[in-house]
Tab-separated table of C-alpha atoms and ligand atoms in Angstrom:
chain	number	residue	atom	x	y	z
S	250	UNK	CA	93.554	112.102	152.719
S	251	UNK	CA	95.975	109.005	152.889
S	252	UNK	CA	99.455	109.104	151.192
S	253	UNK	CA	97.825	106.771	148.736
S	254	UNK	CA	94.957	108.938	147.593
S	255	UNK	CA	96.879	111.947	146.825
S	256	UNK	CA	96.667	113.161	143.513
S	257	UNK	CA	98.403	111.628	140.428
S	258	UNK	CA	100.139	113.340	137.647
S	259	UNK	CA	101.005	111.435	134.284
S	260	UNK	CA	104.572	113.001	132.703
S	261	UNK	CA	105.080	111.072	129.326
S	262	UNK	CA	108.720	110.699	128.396
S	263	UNK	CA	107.937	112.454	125.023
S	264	UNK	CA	110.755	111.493	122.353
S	265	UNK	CA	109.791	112.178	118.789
S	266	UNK	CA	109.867	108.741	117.647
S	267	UNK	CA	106.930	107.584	120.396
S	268	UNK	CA	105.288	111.079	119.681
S	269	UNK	CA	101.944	110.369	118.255
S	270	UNK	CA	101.766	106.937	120.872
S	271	UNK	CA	101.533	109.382	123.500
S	272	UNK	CA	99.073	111.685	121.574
S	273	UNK	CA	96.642	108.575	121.260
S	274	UNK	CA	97.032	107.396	125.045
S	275	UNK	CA	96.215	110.985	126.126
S	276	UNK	CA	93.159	111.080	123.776
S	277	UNK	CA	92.346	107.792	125.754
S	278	UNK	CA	92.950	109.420	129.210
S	279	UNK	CA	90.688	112.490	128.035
S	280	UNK	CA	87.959	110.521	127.103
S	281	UNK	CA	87.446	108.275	130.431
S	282	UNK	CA	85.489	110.126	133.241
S	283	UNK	CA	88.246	108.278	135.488
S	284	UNK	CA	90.825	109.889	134.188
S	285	UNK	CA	89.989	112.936	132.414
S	286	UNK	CA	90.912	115.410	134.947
S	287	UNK	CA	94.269	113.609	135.826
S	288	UNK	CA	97.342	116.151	134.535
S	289	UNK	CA	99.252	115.052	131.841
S	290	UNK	CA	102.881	116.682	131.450
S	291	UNK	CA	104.782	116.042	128.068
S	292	UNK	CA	108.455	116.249	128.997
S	293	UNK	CA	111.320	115.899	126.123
S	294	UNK	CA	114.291	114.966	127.571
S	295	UNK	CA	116.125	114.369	130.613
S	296	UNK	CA	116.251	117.659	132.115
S	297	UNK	CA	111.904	118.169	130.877
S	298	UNK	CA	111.554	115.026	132.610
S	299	UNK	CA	113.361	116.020	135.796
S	300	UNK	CA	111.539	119.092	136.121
S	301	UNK	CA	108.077	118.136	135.494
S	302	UNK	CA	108.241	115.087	137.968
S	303	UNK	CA	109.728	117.498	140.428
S	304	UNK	CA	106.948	119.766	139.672
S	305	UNK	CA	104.138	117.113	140.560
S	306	UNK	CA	106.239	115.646	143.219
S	307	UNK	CA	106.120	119.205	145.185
S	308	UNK	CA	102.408	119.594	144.567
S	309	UNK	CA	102.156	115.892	146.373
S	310	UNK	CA	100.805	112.636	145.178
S	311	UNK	CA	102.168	110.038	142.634
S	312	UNK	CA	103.549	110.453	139.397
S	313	UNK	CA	103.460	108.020	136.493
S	314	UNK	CA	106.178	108.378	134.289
S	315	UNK	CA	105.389	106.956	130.685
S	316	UNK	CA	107.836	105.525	128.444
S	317	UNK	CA	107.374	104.000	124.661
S	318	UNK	CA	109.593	103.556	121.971
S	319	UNK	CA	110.767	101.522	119.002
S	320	UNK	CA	113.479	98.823	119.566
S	321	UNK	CA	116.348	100.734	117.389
S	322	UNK	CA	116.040	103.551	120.657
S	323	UNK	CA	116.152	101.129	123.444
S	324	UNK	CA	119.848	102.145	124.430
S	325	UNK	CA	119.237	105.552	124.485
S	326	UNK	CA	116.094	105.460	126.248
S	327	UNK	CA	117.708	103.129	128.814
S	328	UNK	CA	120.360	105.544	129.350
S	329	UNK	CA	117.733	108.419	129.824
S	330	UNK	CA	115.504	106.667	132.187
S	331	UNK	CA	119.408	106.010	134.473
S	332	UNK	CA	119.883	109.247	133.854
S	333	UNK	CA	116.016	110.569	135.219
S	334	UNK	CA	116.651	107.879	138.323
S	335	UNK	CA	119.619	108.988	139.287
S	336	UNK	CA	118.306	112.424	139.945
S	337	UNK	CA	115.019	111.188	140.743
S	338	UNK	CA	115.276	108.387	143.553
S	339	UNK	CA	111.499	107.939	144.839
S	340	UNK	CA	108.759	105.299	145.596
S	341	UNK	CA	105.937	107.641	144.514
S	342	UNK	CA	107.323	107.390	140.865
S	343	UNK	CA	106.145	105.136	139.267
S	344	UNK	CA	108.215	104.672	135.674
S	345	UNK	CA	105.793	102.566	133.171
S	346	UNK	CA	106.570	101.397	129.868
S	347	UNK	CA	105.063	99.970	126.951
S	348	UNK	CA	104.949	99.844	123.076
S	349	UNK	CA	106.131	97.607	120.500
S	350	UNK	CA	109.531	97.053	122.220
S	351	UNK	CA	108.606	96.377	125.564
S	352	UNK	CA	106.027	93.790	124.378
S	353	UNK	CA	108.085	92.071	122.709
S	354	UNK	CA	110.799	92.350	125.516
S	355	UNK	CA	109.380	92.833	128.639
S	356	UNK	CA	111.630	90.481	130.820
S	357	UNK	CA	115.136	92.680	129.574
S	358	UNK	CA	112.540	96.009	129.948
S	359	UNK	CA	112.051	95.447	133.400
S	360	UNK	CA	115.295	94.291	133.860
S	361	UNK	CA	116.726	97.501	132.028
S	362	UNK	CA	114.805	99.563	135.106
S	363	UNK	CA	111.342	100.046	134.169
S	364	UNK	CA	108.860	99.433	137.118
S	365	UNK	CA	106.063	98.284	135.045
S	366	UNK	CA	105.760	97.112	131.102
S	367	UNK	CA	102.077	97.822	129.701
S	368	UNK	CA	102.050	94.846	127.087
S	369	UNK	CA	100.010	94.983	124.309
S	370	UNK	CA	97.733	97.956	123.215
S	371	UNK	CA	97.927	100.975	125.370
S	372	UNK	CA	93.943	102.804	125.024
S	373	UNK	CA	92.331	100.821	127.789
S	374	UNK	CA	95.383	99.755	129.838
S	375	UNK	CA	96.173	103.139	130.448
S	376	UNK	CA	93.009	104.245	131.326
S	377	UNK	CA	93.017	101.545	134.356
S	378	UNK	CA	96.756	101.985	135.081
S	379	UNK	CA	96.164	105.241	135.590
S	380	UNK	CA	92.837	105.427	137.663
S	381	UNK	CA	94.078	102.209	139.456
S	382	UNK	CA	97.120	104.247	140.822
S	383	UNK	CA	95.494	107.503	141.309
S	384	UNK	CA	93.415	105.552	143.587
S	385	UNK	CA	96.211	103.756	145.050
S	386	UNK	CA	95.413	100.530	143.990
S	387	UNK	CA	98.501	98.167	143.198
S	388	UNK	CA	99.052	98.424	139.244
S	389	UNK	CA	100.949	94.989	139.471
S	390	UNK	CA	97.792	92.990	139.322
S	391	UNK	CA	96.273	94.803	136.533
S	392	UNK	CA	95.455	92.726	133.248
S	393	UNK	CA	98.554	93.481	130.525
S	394	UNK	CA	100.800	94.507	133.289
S	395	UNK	CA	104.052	92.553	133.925
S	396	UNK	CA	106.702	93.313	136.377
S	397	UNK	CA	109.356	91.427	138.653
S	398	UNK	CA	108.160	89.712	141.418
S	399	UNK	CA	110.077	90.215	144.900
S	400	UNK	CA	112.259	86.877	143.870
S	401	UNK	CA	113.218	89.071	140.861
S	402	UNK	CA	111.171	86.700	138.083
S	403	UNK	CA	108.983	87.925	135.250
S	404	UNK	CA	105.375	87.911	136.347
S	405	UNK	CA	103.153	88.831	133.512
S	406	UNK	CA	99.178	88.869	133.630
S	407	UNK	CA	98.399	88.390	130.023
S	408	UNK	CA	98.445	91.319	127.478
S	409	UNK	CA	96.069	94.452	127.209
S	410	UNK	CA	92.807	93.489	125.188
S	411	UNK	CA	93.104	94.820	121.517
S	412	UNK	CA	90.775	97.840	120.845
S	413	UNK	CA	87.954	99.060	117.626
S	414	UNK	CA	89.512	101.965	116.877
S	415	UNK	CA	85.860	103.477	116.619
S	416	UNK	CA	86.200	103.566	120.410
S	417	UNK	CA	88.738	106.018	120.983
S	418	UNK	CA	90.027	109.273	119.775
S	419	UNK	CA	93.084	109.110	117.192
S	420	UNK	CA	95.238	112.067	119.416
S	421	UNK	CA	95.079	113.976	122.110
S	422	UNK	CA	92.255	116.985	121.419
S	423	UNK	CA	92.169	118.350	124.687
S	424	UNK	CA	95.577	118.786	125.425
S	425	UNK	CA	96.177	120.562	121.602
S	426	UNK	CA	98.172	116.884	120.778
S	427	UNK	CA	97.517	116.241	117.326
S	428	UNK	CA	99.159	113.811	114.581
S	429	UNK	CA	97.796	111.445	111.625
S	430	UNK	CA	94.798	109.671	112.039
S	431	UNK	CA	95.022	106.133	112.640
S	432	UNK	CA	92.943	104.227	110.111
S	433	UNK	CA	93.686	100.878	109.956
S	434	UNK	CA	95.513	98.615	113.436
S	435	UNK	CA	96.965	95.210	112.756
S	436	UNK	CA	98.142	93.510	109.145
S	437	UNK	CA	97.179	90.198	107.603
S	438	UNK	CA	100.623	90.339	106.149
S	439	UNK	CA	103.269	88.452	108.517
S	440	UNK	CA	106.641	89.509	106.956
S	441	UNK	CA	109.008	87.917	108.844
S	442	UNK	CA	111.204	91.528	109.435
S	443	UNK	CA	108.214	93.466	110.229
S	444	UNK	CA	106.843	93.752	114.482
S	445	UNK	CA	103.470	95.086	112.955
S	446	UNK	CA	101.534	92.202	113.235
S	447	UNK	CA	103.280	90.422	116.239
S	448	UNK	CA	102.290	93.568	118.090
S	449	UNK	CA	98.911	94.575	116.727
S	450	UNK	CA	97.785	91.146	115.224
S	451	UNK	CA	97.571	89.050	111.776
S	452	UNK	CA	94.218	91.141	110.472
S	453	UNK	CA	93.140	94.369	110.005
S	454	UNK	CA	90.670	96.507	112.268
S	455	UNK	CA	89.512	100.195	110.623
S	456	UNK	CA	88.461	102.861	111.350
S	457	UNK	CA	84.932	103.329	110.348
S	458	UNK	CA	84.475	106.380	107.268
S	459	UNK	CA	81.748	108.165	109.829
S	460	UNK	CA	84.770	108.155	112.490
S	461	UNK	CA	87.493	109.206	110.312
S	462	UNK	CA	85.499	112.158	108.969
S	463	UNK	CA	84.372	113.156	112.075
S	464	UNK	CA	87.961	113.787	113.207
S	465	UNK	CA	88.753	114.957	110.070
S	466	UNK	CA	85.960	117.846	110.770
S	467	UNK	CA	87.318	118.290	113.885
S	468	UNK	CA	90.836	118.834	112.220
S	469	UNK	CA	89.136	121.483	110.076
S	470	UNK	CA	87.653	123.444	113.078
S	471	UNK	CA	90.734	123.651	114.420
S	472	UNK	CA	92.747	125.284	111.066
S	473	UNK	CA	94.124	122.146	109.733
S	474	UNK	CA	95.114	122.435	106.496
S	475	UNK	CA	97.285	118.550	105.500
S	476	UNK	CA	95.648	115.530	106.379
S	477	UNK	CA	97.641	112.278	106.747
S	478	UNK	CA	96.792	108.507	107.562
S	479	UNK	CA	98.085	106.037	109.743
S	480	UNK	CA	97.667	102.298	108.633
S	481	UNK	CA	100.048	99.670	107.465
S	482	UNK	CA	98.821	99.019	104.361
S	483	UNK	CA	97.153	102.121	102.377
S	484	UNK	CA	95.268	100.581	99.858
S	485	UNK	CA	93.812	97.602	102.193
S	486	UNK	CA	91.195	99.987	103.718
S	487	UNK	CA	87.830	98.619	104.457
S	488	UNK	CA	89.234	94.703	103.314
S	489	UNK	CA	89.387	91.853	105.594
S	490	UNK	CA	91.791	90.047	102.587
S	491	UNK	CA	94.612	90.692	100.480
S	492	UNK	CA	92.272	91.684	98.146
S	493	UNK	CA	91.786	95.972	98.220
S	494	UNK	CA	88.673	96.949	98.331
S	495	UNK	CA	88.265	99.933	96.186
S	496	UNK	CA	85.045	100.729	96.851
S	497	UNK	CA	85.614	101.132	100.496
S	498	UNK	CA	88.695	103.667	99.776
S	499	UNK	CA	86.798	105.406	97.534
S	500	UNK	CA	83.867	105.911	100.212
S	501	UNK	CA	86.802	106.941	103.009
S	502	UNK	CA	89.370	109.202	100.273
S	503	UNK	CA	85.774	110.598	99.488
S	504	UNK	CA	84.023	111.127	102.424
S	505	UNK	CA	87.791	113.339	103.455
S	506	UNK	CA	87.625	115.424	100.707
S	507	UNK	CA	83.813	116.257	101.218
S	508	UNK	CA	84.759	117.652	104.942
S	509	UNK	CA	87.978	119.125	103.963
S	510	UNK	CA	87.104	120.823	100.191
S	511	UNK	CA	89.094	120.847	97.280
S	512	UNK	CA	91.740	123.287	98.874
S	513	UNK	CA	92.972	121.143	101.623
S	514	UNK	CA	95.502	118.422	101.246
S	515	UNK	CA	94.697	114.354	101.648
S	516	UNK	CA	97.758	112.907	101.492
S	517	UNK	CA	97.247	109.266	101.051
S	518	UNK	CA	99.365	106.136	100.173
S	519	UNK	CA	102.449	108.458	101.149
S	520	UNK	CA	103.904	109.373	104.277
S	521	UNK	CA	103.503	108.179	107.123
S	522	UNK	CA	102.200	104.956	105.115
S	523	UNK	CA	102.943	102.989	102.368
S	524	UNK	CA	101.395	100.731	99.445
S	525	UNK	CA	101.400	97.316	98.642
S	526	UNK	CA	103.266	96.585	95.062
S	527	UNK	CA	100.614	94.093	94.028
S	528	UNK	CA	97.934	97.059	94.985
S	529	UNK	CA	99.244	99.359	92.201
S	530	UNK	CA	96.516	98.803	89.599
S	531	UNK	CA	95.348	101.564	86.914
S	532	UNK	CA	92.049	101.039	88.736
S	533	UNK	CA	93.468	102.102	92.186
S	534	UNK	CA	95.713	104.698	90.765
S	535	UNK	CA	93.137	106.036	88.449
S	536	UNK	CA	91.128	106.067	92.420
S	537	UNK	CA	93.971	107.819	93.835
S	538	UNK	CA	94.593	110.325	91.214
S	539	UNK	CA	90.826	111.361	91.891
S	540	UNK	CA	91.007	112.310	95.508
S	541	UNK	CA	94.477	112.792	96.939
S	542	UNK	CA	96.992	115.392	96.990
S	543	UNK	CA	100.101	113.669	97.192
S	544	UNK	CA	102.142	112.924	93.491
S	545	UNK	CA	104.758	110.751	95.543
S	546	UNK	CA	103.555	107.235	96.469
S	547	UNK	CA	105.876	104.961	98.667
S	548	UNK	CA	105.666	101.863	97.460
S	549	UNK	CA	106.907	98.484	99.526
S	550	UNK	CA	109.390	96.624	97.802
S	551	UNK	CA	112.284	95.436	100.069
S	552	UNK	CA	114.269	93.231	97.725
S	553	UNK	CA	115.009	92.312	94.359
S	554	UNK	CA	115.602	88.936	94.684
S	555	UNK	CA	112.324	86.436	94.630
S	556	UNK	CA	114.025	84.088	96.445
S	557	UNK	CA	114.290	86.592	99.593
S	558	UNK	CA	110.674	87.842	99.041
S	559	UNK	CA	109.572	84.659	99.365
S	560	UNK	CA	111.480	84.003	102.533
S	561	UNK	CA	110.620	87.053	103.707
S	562	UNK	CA	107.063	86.186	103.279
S	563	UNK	CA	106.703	89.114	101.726
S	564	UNK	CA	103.840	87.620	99.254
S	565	UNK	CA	104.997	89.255	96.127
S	566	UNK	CA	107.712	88.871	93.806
S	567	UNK	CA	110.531	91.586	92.072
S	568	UNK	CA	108.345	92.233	88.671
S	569	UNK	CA	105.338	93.155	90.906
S	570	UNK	CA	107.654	95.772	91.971
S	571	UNK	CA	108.877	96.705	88.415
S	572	UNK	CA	105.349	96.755	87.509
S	573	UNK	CA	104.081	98.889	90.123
S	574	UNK	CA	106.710	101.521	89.544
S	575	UNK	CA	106.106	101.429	85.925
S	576	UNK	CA	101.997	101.897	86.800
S	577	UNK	CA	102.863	104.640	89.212
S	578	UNK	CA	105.122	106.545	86.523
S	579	UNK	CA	102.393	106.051	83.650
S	580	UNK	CA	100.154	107.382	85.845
S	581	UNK	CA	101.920	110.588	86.824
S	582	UNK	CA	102.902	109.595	90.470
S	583	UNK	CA	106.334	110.072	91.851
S	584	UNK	CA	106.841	106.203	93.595
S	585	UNK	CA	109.635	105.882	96.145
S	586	UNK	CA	110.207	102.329	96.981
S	587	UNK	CA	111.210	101.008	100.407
S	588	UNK	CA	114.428	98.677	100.170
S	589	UNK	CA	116.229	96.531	103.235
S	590	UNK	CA	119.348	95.502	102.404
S	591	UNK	CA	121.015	92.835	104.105
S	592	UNK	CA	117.801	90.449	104.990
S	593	UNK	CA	119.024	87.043	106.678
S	594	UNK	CA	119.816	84.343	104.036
S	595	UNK	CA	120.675	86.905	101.531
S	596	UNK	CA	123.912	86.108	98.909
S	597	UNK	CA	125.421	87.602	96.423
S	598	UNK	CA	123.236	86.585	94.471
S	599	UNK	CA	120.399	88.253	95.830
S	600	UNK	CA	122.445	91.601	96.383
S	601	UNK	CA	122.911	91.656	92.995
S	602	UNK	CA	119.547	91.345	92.066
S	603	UNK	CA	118.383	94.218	94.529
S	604	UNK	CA	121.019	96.501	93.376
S	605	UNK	CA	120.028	95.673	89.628
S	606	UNK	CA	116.501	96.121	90.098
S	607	UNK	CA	117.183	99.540	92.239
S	608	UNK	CA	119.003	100.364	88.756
S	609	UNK	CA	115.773	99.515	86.865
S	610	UNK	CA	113.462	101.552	88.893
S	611	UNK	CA	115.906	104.550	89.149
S	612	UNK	CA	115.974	104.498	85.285
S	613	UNK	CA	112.121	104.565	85.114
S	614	UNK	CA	112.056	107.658	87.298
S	615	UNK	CA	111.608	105.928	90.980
S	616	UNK	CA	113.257	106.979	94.045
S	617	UNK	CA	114.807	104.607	96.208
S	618	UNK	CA	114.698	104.726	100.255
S	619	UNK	CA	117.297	102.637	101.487
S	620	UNK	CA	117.314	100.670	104.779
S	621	UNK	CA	119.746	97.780	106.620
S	622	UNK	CA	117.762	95.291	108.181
S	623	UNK	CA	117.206	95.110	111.889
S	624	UNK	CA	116.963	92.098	113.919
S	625	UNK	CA	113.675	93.491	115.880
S	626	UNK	CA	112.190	91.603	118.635
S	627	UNK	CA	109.360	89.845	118.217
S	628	UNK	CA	109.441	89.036	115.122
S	629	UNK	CA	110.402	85.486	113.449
S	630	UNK	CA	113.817	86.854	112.374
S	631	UNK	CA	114.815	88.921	116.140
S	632	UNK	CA	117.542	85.874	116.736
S	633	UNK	CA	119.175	86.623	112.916
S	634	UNK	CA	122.007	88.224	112.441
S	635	UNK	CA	121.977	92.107	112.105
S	636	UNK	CA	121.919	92.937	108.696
S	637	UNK	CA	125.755	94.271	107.023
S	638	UNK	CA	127.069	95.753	104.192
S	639	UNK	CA	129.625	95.100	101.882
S	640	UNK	CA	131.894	97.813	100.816
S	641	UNK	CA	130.466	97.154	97.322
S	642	UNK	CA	127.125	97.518	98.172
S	643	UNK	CA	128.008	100.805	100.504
S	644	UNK	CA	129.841	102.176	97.222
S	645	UNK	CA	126.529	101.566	95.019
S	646	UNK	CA	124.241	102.908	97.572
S	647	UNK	CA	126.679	105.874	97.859
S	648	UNK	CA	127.002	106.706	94.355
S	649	UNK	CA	122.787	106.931	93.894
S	650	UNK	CA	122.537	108.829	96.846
S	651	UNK	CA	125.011	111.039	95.263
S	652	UNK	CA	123.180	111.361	92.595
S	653	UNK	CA	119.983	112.147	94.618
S	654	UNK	CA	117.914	108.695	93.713
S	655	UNK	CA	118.411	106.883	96.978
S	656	UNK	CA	118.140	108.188	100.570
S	657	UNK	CA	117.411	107.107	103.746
S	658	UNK	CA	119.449	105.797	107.587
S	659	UNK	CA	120.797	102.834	106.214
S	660	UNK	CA	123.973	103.423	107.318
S	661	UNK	CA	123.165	104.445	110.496
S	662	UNK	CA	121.009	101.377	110.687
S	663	UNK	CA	124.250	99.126	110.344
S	664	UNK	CA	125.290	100.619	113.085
S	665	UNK	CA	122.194	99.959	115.066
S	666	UNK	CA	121.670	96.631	113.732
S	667	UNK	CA	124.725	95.354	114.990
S	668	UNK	CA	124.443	97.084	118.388
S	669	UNK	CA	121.236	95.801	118.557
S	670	UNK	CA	122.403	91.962	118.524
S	671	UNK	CA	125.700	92.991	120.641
S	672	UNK	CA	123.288	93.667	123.269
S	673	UNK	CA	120.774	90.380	122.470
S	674	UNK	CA	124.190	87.930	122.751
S	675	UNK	CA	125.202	89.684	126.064
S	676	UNK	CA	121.775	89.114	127.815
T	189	LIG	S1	105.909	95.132	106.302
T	189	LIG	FE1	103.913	96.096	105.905
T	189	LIG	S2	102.739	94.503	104.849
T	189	LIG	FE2	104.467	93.457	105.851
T	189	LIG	S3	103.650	92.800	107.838
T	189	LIG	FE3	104.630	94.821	108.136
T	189	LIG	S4	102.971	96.275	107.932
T	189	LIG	FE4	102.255	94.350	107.038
C-alpha cells in the first residue's frame, strides 16, 4: 500500500458552538458506503485535538482535521488551530474548514491557516472530501473547495451544491451524536444583520413530516424524552411564502406527538428557534397550545423603531411586536423577544423607541433577550460599524436585567463587535 492509500481518520475540532454541524456531517459520513467505515474522532480542545491526531497519525495514514464555527469565534479558533500546528507540524494533516464563517470569508480563512475552506453546505462535500483524500486524490480540485494556489491567490471552485434535507440524516446516529432536528434550511427573509440566508439561500427547503417522524421514532427507541427543532422561522413550516401554513404545522406538530405520546416533550417555536411577530395569530397560537410543550415562545423583534425595521428589512413593524406579545400573553404563553441594540443607522431616536417599547412588553409580562449587533460577514451590513452602547442604554439594560426581565451576551457582544471590525480594518 502507497503512502497515499493509507487509511484516513476524520478528528472534528468539536467546540460547542459548531456542535450539532459536526453531528450532521457525521450523519452524512455514516450514511455514504464511501465513507462509512472511515473513523471519526470528536476532539474538544487543543490538547483533545493534539492527542487524537497523534493517535491516527501513529496508526498511519492521513488525518482530516475539521473545523466550523460562527464568525463571533473566529479569533479563538484561529488561535487554537496555531496552537494545534505548532505542536502538530505535518503534511499528512490535512486542517479543513467550513461553515457560515468561512463561506463568507474564505480568502482571510485560508489566510488565517486553514488548508482547505469547504464553502457552502457541508452533507455532500464532505462525503467527497473525505473519500477523495482517503483515496489520495487531491481535495484542491474538488467542487466547493477553495484554497491558495502556490502564488498564494484565492482559488475557489464554486460552492458545495445545496441539499433536500430528506436526503440525509439530521445527526450523527451511529456514532451516539445527537441534537435538534433540522426542519427547515434557508429563509425567504433577507434581514440585512442576519448570515442565514446568504449562507443557506433566500427560500425555504423542509423537511418532509414522514422524515421528521421517522427520526423522531428513532429518538424514541433510543430513550429520548425532549424533542426540539431546528429551522429559522418556526411557524413557516411546510410554506414556500411569508404566508404560514397552518395546516402543514399542524400535520408535522401532529404527526410528533403521535410517535412521541402525550408524555414526551415537543418543544416548538422556542429554543433553539424562534417565531415571526407577524406569525402570532390566535389561530397559530390556539395550533400551538394544542400540540407543544413549551409555555415560553421566543418571539423576533429586534427593534422598536419602524424606521430601523424597515432598514433592516426586517418586514414588520414595532406594533406587530406589541401585538404579538400581547397574543402570546392572552394566550397563556411566556414570549421572550429577541432585541439588537445598536443596528447601523440607529439614533437616538430609535434607541429611545427600543428601550420604550422593551418597557411596554416588560409591563405586559414579556421577557426581553438582549443582543449588540455584529457586523457578520456576508451579510449586506459586514462593512458597518460594530454595534455600541451608550452608557444610558448600558444603565437601562442593566437595571431590567436586575430586575430579571432582560438577559442575554450583549455586553460581551460589544466587545466582540468591535473586535470583530478591529480585525476587518487591519486586513
Ligand atoms: S433573522 Fe430570522 S427571519 Fe431574518 S433572515 Fe435571519 S433567519 Fe430569516
Amino acid at each position: 500500500m502507497s503512502a497515499d492509500h493509507l487509511p484516513l481518520t476524520v478528528v472534528w475540532a468539536y467546540r460547542r458552538t459548531g456542535k450539532f454541524a459536526f453531528h450532521v456531517l457525521t450523519g452524512a459520513l455514516e450514511t455514504d458506503a464511501r465513507t462509512a467505515a472511515v473513523p471519526v474522532v470528536f476532539a474538544n480542545g487543543v490538547e483533545a485535538m493534539v492527542a487524537a491526531i497523534g493517535d491516527a497519525r501513529a496508526r498511519g495514514g492521513r488525518v482530516l482535521v475539521g473545523w466550523s464555527f460562527y464568525s463571533p469565534d473566529a479569533a479563538a479558533m484561529t488561535a487554537e488551530l496555531q496552537a494545534v500546528k505548532a505542536r502538530i507540524d505535518d503534511a499528512r494533516v490535512l486542517h479543513v474548514c467550513g461553515g457560515v464563517h468561512a463561506t463568507a470569508e474564505p480568502e482571510a480563512t485560508l489566510r488565517a491557516g486553514w488548508d482547505l475552506v469547504a464553502i457552502g453546505e457541508g452533507e455532500r462535500l464532505v462525503r467527497d472530501l473525505v473519500d477523495c483524500v482517503a483515496n489520495g486524490g487531491e481535495p484542491r480540485v474538488l467542487p466547493g473547495i477553495a484554497s491558495l494556489g502556490p502564488d498564494g491567490t484565492l482559488k475557489k471552485n464554486g460552492r458545495a451544491d445545496r441539499i433536500a434535507l430528506d436526503d440525509f440524516p439530521p445527526f450523527g446516529p451511529e456514532h451516539g451524536r445527537f441534537g435538534p432536528i433540522e426542519i427547515t434550511r434557508g429563509c425567504i427573509y433577507a434581514c440585512r444583520f442576519c448570515q442565514t440566508p446568504y449562507f443557506a439561500g433566500a427560500n425555504f427547503r423542509h423537511r418532509s413530516v414522514a422524515n421528521v417522524r421517522h427520526w423522531v421514532r428513532f429518538l424514541v427507541g433510543r430513550g429520548f424524552r425532549d424533542f426540539r427543532f431546528l429551522t429559522p422561522t418556526s411557524l413557516s413550516y411546510g410554506t414556500r411564502t411569508a404566508e404560514p401554513d397552518l395546516a402543514a404545522v399542524e400535520e408535522l406538530l401532529a404527526g410528533v406527538r403521535e410517535e412521541i405520546g402525550p408524555a414526551r416533550k415537543l418543544w416548538f417555536g422556542t429554543f433553539p428557534s424562534e417565531v415571526r411577530p407577524e406569525h402570532v395569530t390566535p389561530a397559530s397560537l390556539a395550533l400551538l397550545q394544542r400540540w407543544v410543550s413549551n409555555k415560553t415562545l421566543i418571539v423576533g423583534g429586534q427593534s422598536g423603531s419602524d424606521r430601523v425595521l424597515a432598514s433592516s428589512a426586517r418586514g414588520h413593524d414595532a406594533a406587530c411586536i406589541e401585538r404579538a406579545v400581547a397574543l402570546c400573553v392572552e394566550h397563556g404563553f411566556l414570549p421572550h423577544v429577541d432585541f439588537l441594540l445598536g443596528l447601523p443607522g440607529e439614533d437616538e431616536g430609535d434607541v429611545e423607541a427600543t428601550l420604550q417599547l422593551m418597557d411596554r412588553l416588560v409591563a405586559r409580562g414579556a421577557k426581553v433577550h438582549g443582543h449588540t449587533f455584529l457586523p457578520l460577514p456576508g451579510t449586506p451590513w459586514q462593512k458597518a460599524a460594530p454595534g455600541a452602547l451608550t452608557a444610558e442604554v448600558r444603565r437601562k439594560l442593566k437595571n431590567l436585567a436586575s430586575k430579571g426581565q432582560l438577559y442575554g451576551q450583549w455586553e460581551q457582544q460589544e466587545v466582540t463587535a468591535q473586535a470583530m471590525a478591529g480585525r476587518r480594518s487591519s486586513r
